[in-house]
Structures are given as C-alpha cells and as structure tokens.
Coordinates of C-alpha atoms and ligand atoms in Angstrom, one line a residue:
X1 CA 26.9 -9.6 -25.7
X2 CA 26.1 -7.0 -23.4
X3 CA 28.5 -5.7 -21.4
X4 CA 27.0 -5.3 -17.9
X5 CA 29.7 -3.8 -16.1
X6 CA 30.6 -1.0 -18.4
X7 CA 27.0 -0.2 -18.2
X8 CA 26.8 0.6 -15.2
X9 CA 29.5 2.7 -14.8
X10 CA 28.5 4.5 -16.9
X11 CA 25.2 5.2 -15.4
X12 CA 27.1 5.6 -12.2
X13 CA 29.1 8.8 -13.6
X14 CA 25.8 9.6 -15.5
X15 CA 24.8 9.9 -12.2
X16 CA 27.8 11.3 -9.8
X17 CA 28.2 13.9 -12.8
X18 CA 24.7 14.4 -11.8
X19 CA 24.8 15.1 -8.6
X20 CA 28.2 17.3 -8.6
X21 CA 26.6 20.4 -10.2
X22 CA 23.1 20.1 -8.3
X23 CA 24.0 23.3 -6.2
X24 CA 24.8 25.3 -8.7
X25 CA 22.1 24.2 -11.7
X26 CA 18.4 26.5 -12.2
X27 CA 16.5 24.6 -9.5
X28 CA 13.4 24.5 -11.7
X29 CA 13.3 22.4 -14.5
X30 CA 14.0 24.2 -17.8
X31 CA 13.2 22.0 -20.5
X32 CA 9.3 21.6 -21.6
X33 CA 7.2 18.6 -22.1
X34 CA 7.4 18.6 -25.8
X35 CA 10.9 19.3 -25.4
X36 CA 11.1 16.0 -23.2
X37 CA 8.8 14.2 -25.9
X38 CA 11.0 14.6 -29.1
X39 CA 14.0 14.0 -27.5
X40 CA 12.8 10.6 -26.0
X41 CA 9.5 10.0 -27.5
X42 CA 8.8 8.7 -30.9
X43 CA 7.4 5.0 -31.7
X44 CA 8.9 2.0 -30.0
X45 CA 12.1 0.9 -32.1
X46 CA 11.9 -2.3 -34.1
X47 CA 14.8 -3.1 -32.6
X48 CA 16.6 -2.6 -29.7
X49 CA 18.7 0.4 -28.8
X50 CA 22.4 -0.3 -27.0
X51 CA 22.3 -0.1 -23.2
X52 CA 24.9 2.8 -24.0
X53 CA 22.1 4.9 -26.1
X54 CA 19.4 4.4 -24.0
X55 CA 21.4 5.5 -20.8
X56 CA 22.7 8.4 -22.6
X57 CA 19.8 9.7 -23.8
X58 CA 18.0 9.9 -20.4
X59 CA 21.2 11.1 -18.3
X60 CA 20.7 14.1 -20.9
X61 CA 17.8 14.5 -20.9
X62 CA 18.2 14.7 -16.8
X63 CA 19.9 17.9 -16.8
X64 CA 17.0 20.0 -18.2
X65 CA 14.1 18.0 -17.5
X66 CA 14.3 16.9 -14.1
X67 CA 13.7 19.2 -10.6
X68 CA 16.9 20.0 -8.9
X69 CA 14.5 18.4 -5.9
X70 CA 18.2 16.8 -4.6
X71 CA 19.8 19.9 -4.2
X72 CA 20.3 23.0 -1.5
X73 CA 17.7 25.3 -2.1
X74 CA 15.1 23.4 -3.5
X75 CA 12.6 24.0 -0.8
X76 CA 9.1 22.8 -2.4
X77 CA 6.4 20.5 -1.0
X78 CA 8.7 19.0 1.9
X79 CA 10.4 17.4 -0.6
X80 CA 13.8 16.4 1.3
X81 CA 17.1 15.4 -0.6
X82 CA 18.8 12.1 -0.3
X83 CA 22.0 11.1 2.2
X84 CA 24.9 9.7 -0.3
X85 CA 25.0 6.4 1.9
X86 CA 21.2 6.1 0.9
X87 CA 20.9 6.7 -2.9
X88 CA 24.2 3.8 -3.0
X89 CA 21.9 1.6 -1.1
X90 CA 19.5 2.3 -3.5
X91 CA 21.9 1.3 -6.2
X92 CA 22.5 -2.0 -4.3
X93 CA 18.8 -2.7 -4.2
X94 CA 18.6 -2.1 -7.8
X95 CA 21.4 -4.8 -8.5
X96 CA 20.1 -7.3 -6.2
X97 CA 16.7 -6.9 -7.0
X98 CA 15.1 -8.8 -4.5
X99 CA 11.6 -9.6 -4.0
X100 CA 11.1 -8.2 -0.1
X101 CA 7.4 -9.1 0.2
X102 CA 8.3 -13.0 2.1
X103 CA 11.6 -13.5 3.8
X104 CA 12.2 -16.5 1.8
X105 CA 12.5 -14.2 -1.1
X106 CA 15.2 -12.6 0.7
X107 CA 16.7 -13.4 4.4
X108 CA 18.7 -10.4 4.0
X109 CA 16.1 -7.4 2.9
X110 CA 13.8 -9.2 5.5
X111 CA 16.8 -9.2 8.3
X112 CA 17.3 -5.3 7.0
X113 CA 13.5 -4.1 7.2
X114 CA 13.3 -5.5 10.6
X115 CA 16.6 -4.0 12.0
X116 CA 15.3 -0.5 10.8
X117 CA 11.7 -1.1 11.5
X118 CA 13.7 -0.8 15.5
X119 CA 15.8 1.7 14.9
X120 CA 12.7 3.8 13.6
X121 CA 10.9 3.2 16.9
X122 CA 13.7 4.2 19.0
X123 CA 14.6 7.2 17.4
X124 CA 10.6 8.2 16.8
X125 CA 10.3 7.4 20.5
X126 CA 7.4 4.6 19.6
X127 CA 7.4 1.3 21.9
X128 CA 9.3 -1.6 20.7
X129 CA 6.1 -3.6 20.3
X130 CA 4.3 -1.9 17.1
X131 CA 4.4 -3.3 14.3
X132 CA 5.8 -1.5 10.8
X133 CA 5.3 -1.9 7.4
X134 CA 7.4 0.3 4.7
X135 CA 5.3 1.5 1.5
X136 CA 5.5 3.6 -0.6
X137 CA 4.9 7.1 1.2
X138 CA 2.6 8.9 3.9
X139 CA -0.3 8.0 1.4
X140 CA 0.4 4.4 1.8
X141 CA 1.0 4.8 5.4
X142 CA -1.8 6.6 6.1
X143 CA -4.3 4.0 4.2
X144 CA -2.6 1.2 5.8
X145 CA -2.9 2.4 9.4
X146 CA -6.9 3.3 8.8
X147 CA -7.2 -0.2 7.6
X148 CA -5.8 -1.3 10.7
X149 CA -7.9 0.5 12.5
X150 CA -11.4 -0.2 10.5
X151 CA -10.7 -3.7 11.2
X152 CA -10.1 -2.9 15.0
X153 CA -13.1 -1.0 16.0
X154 CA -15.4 -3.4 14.0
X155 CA -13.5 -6.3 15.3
X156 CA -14.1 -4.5 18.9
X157 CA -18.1 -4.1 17.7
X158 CA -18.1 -7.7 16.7
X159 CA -17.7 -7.3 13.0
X160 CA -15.4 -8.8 10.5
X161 CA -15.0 -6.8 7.9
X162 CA -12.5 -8.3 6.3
X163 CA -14.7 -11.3 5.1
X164 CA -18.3 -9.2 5.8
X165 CA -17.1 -5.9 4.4
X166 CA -18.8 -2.5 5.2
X167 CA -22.8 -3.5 3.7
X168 CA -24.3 -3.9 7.3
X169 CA -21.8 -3.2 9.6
X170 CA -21.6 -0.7 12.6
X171 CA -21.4 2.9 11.1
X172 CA -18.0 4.6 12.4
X173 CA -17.3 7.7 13.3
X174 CA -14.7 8.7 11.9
X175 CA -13.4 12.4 13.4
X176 CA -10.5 14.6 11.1
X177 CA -9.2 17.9 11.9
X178 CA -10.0 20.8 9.5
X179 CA -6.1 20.7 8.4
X180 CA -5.8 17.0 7.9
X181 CA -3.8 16.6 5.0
X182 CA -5.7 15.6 1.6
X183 CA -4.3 12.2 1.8
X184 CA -5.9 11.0 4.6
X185 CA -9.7 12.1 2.8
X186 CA -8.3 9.9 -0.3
X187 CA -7.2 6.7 2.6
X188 CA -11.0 7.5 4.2
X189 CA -12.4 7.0 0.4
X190 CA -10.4 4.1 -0.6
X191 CA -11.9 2.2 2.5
X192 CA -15.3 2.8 1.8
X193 CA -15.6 5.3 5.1
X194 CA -16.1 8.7 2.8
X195 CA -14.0 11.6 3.0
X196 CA -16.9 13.6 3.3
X197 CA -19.1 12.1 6.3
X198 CA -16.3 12.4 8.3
X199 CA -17.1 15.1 11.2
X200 CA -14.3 18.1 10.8
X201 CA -13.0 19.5 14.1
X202 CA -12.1 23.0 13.7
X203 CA -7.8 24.0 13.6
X204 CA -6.7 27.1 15.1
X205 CA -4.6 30.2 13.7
X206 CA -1.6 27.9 13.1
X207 CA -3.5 24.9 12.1
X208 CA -3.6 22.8 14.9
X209 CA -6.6 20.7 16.0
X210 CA -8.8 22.3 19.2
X211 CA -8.6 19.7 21.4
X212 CA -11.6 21.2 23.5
X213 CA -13.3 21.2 20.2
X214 CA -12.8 17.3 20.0
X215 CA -13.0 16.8 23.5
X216 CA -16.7 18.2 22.8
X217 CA -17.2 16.6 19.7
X218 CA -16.9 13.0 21.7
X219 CA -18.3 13.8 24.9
X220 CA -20.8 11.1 25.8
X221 CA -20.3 9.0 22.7
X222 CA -19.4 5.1 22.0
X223 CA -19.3 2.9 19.6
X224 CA -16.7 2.6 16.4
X225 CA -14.6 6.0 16.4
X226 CA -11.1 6.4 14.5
X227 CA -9.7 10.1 15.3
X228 CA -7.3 11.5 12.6
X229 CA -4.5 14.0 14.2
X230 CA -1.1 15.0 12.8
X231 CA 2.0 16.0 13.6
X232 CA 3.3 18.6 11.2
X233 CA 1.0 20.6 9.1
X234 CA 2.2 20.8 5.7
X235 CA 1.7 24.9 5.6
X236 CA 2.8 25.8 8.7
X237 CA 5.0 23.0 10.2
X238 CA 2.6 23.5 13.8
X239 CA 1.5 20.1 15.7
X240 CA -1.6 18.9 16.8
X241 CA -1.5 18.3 20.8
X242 CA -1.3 15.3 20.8
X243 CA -1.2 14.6 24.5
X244 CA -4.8 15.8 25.1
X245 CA -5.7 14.7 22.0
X246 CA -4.7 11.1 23.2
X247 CA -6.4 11.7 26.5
X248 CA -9.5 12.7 24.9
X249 CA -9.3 9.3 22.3
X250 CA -8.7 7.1 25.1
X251 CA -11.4 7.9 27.1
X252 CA -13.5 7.9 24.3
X253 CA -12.4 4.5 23.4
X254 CA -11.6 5.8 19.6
X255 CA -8.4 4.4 17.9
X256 CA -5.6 7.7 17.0
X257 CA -3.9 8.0 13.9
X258 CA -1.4 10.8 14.1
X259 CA -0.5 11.7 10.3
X260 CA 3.5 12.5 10.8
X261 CA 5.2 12.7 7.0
X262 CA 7.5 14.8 8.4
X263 CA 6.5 16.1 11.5
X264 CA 7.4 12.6 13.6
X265 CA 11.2 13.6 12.8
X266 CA 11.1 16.2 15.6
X267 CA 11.2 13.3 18.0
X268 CA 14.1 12.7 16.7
X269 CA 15.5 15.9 18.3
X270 CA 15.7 16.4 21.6
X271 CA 15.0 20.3 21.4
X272 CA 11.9 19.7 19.6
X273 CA 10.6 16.1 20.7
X274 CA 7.8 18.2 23.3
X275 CA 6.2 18.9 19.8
X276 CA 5.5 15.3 19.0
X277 CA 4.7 14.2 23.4
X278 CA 2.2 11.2 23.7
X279 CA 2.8 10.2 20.0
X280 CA 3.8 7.1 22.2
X281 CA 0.2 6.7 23.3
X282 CA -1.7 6.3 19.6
X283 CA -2.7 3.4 18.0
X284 CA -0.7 4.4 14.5
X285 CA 1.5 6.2 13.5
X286 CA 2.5 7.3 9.4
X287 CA 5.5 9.0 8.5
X288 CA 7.9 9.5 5.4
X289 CA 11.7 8.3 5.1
X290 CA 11.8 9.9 1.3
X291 CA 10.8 13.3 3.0
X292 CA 13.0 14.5 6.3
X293 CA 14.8 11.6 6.5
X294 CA 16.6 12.0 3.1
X295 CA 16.2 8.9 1.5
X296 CA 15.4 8.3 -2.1
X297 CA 11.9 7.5 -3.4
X298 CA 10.2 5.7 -2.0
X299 CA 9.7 4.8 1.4
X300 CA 6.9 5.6 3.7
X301 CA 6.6 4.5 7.1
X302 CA 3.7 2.7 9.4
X303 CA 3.7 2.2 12.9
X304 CA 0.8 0.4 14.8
X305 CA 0.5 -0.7 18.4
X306 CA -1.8 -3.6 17.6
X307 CA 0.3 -5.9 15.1
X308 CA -2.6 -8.4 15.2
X309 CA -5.2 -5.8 13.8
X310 CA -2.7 -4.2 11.6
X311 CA -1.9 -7.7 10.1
X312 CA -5.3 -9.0 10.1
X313 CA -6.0 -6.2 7.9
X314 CA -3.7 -6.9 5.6
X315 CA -3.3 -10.8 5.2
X316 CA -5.7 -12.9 3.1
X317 CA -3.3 -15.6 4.1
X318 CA -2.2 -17.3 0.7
X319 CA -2.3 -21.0 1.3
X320 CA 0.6 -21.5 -0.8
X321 CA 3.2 -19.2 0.7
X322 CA 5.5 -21.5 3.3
X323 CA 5.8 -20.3 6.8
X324 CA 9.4 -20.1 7.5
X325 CA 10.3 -20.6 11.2
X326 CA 9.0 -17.5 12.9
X327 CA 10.5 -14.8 10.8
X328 CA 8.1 -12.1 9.6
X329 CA 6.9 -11.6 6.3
X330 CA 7.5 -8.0 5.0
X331 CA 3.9 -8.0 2.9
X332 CA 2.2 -9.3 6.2
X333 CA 1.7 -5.4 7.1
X334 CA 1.5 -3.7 3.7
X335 CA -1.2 -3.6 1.0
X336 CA 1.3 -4.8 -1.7
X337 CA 2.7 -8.4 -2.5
X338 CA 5.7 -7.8 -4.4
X339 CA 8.3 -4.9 -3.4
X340 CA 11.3 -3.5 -3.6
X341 CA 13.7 -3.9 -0.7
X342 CA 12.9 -0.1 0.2
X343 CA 14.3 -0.5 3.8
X344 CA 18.0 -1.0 2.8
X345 CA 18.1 3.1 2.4
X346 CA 16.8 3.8 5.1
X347 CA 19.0 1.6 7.1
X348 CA 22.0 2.8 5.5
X349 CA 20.7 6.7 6.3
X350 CA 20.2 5.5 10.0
X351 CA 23.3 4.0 9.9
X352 CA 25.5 6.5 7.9
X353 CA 23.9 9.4 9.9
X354 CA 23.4 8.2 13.9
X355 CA 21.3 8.7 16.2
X356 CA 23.5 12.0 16.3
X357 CA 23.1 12.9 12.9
X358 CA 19.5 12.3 12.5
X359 CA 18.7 15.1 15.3
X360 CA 21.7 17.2 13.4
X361 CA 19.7 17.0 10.2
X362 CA 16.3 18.1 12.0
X363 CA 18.2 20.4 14.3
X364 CA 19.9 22.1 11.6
X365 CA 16.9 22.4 8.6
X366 CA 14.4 24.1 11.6
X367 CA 17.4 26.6 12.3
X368 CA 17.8 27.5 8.8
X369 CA 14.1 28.3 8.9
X370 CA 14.1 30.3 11.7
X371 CA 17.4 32.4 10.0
X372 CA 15.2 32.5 6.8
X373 CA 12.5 33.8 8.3
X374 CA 14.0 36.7 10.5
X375 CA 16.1 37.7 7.4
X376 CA 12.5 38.3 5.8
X377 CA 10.7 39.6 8.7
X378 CA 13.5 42.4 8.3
X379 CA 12.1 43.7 4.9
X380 CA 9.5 45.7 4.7
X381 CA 7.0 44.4 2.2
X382 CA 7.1 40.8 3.6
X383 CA 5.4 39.2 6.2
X384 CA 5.8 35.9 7.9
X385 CA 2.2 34.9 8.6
X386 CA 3.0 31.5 10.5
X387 CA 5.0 30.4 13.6
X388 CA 7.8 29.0 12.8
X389 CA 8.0 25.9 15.0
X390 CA 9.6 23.9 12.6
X391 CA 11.4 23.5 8.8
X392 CA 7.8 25.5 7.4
X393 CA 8.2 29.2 6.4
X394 CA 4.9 31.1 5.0
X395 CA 5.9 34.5 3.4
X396 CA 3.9 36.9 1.9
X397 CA 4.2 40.1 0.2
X398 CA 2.4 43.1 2.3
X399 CA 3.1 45.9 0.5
X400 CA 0.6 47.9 -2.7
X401 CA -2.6 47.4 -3.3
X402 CA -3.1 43.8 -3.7
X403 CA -1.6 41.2 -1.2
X404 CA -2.2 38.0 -2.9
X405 CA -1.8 39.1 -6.6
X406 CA 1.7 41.0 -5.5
X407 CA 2.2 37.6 -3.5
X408 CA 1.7 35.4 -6.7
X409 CA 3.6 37.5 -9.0
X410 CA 6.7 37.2 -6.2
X411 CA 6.2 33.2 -6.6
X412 CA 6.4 33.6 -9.9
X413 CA 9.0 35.2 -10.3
X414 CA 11.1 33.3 -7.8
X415 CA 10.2 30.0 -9.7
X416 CA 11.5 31.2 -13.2
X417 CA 14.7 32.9 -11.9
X418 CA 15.8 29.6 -10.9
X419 CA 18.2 30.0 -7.8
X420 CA 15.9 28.4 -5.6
X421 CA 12.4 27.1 -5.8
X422 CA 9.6 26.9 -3.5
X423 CA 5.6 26.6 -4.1
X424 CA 2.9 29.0 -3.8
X425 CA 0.0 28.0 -1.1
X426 CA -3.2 29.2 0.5
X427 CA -3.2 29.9 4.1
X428 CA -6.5 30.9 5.8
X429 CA -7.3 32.4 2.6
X430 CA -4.4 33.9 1.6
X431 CA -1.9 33.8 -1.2
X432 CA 1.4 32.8 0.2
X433 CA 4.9 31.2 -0.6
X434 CA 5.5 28.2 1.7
X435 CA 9.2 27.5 1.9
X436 CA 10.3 24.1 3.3
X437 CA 13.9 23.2 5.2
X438 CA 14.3 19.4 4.2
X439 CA 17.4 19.0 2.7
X440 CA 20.5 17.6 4.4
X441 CA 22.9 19.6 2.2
X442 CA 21.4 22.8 2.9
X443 CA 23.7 25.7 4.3
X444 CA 23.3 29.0 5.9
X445 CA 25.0 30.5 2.4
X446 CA 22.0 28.6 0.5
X447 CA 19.2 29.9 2.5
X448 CA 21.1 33.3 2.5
X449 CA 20.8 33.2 -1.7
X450 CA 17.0 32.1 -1.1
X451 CA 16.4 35.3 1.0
X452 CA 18.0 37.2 -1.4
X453 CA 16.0 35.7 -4.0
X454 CA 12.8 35.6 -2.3
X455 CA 13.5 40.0 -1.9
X456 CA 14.8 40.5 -5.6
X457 CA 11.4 38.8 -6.9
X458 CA 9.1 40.5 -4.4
X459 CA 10.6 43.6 -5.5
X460 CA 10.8 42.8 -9.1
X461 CA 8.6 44.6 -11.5
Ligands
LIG501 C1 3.6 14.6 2.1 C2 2.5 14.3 3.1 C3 1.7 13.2 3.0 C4 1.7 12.3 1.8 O1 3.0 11.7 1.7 P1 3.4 10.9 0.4 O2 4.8 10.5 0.7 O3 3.4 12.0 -0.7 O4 2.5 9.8 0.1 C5 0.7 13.0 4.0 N1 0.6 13.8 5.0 C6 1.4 14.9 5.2 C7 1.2 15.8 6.4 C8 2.4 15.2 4.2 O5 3.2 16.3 4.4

C-alpha cells in the first residue's frame, strides 16, 4: 500500500529544500547529459520502483541538472521566476487534476479561468468583451489568435475555411515586421499562410516596426490583410507603435495581432503603460503568464475582440459534449481538448500580488535594468548598444581588436562561472549578451553581483 501522504511530503521538502538554496547555487546547470542519463536512465525496471526512490532520484538529480531559471540572477531568454502563491497553486492543480477543457469537467477551474481571463483584461488595459483562451505559451497564443483572424478575414471575403480550407480561397496578405519574433513565422506555417510570403516591413535601430513603412506598404490596398506587431522585442525590450500602427490597420481594414510575451506587462504599470497605448484597439492580443508574470510553466495568454471568430476557429462542435446552461467551455478558444487547469496560478499570482504588486514586479525588474545598465555603461570596454526602455539589457565588449569574438568569449565566460547567467544574441549583426529583468526575487545586490560578473568575464583572459 502506497502511502500517499508521506509521498508527497516528501516531494514538497524535495521541493522547498529546492527552492531555499536557489540564490546561492551556479545558475547554470553543472551536471552533463550523460551524467543525467546514468543516473536516471537505464532500461525500464521489471518492476516498479517505491514512490520514495523514484522521487529521490529526480529531486537529486535536480540540484545539478536543472537551470537555476527560478532564481535572482538568472537572466536568460525572458525566462521569469515563479510567485510562491503560484507554484502552490500549481501543486493544487496537480492534486486535483482536473480536466479544464469543459466546465462540466470542473465548475471550479472553469469559474477560476474566467475570473482571471478579467482580471487579465483589466490589468492589460483590454475591453471586457474579448474573449481568452490560456495555452500553453506566446507560441500557442500567437497560433491561436492568427487562426482567429484567418477565419475572420475570409469569413469577411465570404469564405469558410474552416470546412473549405485554404485550396481556393482569397489569398491574404499577411504583413510582419522585420523583428517579429520566430514564433509568429512558425504560427504563419502551421496555418498554411507561409512564413516566407509574408511581406516584411522594415524595424528601426531599436527594432521597432516603421509605421510610415506599413502605412506605405497598405496604401490603396483591400482585401484579406492580417498585420503582425509586437509589443516587446525580445533583444531590445522596444515597442512597436502601436497607436499608428492601429490607425494604419484600421483604415486598411486588416485585422492586428500585437505579439506581447512580455511586453503587454508594461500596461500593467502606470509609468510605462504609454509603451503599450492603442493595444486596446487590436483585434488580438498574445502574451505569457510563465514569463513576467511569474507563474510556473505553462501558461500563455490570448486575447481577441471578436469571441465569435476566435471560437469559430476553434470549435468543431462535438455533438456529444452537453451544453451546460451558459457557462463557457475553456477548450471553446484553444487548439487543445484536454488541459490542465493552468489558470489557477495565474489567479493565485493576481491575487497574491494586486493590482499593486503586479506594477511593483514590472516597476521594479525595468529599474534593475536601467541600474544594470548604467553600472556598465561606466566601464570602459563595454557598451550598451540598445535603449533601455524596459527589463532588456544588450552589452557588448568594445575594447581590442575584435568586438564580437571579445564579446563571445565574455558570454562564455559569464556562463561557466556560474553567478549569473544570461545568453548571447545578435543584434543588427553584432555579437552581444542580452540580459533580461524577469524575476520577482531579483534585488539591487543580485544585479550588483551580475555587473560584477558581467566586468570580471569581459576582462578575463
Ligand atoms: C518568448 C516569446 C514568444 C514565445 O513564447 P513561448 O511562451 O516560449 O511560447 C513569442 N514572442 C515573443 C516576443 C517572446 O518573447
């Protein structure tokens, strides 16, 4: 007989033991993949392990084969830690295991997803209209808001592609900035619109979208048109402008996605909200819970302002499902059937945190940049090469002969010392380190000891 209860206190000080010496662990992984294999690998036993050895062997093998991704001054990929009230959420999910995809499955994720789906709105500044669906990340978000808009500007051009498909139907124009980010080209492909006949409107310096480029680029057109923007470039943290940009679409008649993973948080703020102005006025929205927000994987965000296209898109309406009242169906506005209840963290973030907290935590990560990156504007040898609008820092080495190799060797470094970790990029050609503010436990002493690092491994021989 199993004994349920002891096993899972034992994952949970697996677990707390965990988290309690994050700050202080190598941020990088140190164990190896072979490493990882012989300690965990090795045929399938005959028969079963205890709960006891299984557990232990993993929460082991956690301490040198996982990413310190959940603490201080891990600042890769806009990775963002987790709130405690949200990974214990997460735990609750786990022991409930409910089925969120029909609210029959589950009154009570159902009730949850569509308390947050509001509190989401209000804080993002989007009308209490659109609808929301929560999947997996920005990649899910992003595919599930262009398939709310394929069916909406061939449903406007008389099509139904939902039952015709795309053999035959009005071509779209489909309209992405230089600096979309690679996930929208992989949504465009998964639709059957191409990532690569998609017309590309030139960025500027900092990677925002010319809106007199698009304006030009739609002058005197009609027909089908889906415009991809975004709000917060992955590099540099800068914003499309999404006011003109809006202007432009809406005289044009073209449905706007704004890609916002992380970059929709600055509405949040109300020092930086002017980044994200007329987000209000697309037709979709994606963001990210598990990035800014702090929530444990995984949870992406979409927002539409037409829930009939953004459902119609979706639903192949199963005759055998049984319409309850009028309560919505979580899988009515995502591509998947069965789900985890994913919005119960983010609910208990929202909730734990406040409408107070939540412009705190953005408030607080974009101030940290701006101390980081004035600390290494200071040295000589290091040069900021982006604006730092936001949580994004881009640093690279000035000083020899060679820029980018001295650049890469700095990143290198950085990684294997261990006190903080970040990842290398290109920008406009150029080796850089991109270092990203995302973390709610982050403190001016932890990006002090990443400016520090960041000097000791530009300097290093
Ligand atoms: C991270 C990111 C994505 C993809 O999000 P996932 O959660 O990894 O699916 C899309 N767009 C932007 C701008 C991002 O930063």
């Amino acid at each position: 007989m199993i004994d349920r209860a002891s096993l899972l206190h034992r994952a949970a000080t697996h677990a707390t033991n965990y988290l309690a010496t994050i700050a202080d662990r190598h941020v990088g992984a140190t164990a190896t993949a072979d490493q990882l294999r012989q300690h965990l690998g090795g045929p399938l036993p005959q028969a079963g392990d205890s709960g006891e050895v299984v557990i232990d062997a993993l929460a082991h093998a956690a301490e040198r084969g996982t990413v310190a991704t959940q603490g201080p001054r891990y600042h890769g990929f806009v990775v963002g830690g987790s709130v405690p009230a949200s990974t214990a959420a997460d735990w609750l999910v786990s022991a409930w295991d409910q089925n969120a995809g029909v609210h029959v499955l589950s009154p009570l994720v159902a009730v949850v997803e569509d308390i947050t789906a509001g509190w989401l709105k209000s804080l993002a500044g989007l009308p209490e209209s659109w609808s929301t669906g929560f999947v997996t990340g920005c990649q899910g978000a992003n595919f599930t808001a262009l398939a709310a808009a394929r069916h909406h500007v061939l449903a406007a051009a008389g099509w139904d592609v939902e039952t015709q498909g795309l053999f035959g139907a009005p071509a779209i124009d489909v309209v992405v900035s230089d600096e979309s980010h690679y996930t929208i080209f992989n949504a465009l492909r998964m639709l059957g619109l191409g990532a690569s006949r998609v017309r590309r409107i030139p960025a500027d310096e900092q990677g925002r979208m010319r809106a007199d480029a698009l304006r030009a680029a739609l002058a005197n057109d009609s027909g089908p048109c889906i415009v991809c923007a975004q709000a917060g470039n992955v590099n540099s943290g800068a914003f499309d402008p999404i006011d003109q940009i809006a202007d432009i679409c809406r005289q044009r008649g073209a449905w706007l996605h704004v890609d916002g993973a992380f970059g929709l948080w600055a509405a949040a703020s109300p020092t930086r909200a002017h980044l994200v102005r007329g987000i209000d006025r697309a037709d979709s929205v994606a963001t990210d819970a598990h990035k800014w927000l702090n929530v444990p994987y995984d949870c992406g965000v979409v927002f539409t302002a037409h829930p009939a296209s953004h459902r119609a898109a979706m639903v192949m309406g199963a005759a055998y499902i049984v319409e309850t009242a009028a309560e919505r169906d979580p899988h009515d506005f995502v591509p998947e059937e069965s789900r985890r209840g994913r919005a119960v963290p983010v609910y208990a973030a929202l909730r734990s945190m406040g409408r107070q907290g939540v412009a705190d935590l953005v408030d607080r990560c974009c101030q940290l940049a701006t101390r980081l990156a004035d600390r290494l504007q200071a040295e000589s040898g290091l040069t900021i090469v982006n604006d730092v609008v936001l949580n994004q820092v881009l640093v690279r080495v000035t000083a020899g002969p060679d820029h980018d190799a001295a650049t890469r060797a700095m990143i290198d470094h950085l990684q294997k010392e261990g006190t903080c970790w970040a990842s290398g990029t290109t920008w406009h050609g150029m080796a850089a380190l991109r270092v990203s503010i995302s973390n709610w436990s982050t403190t001016e002493a932890d990006i002090d000891r990443t400016g520090d690092a960041i000097v000791r491994s530009a300097t290093a021989e």
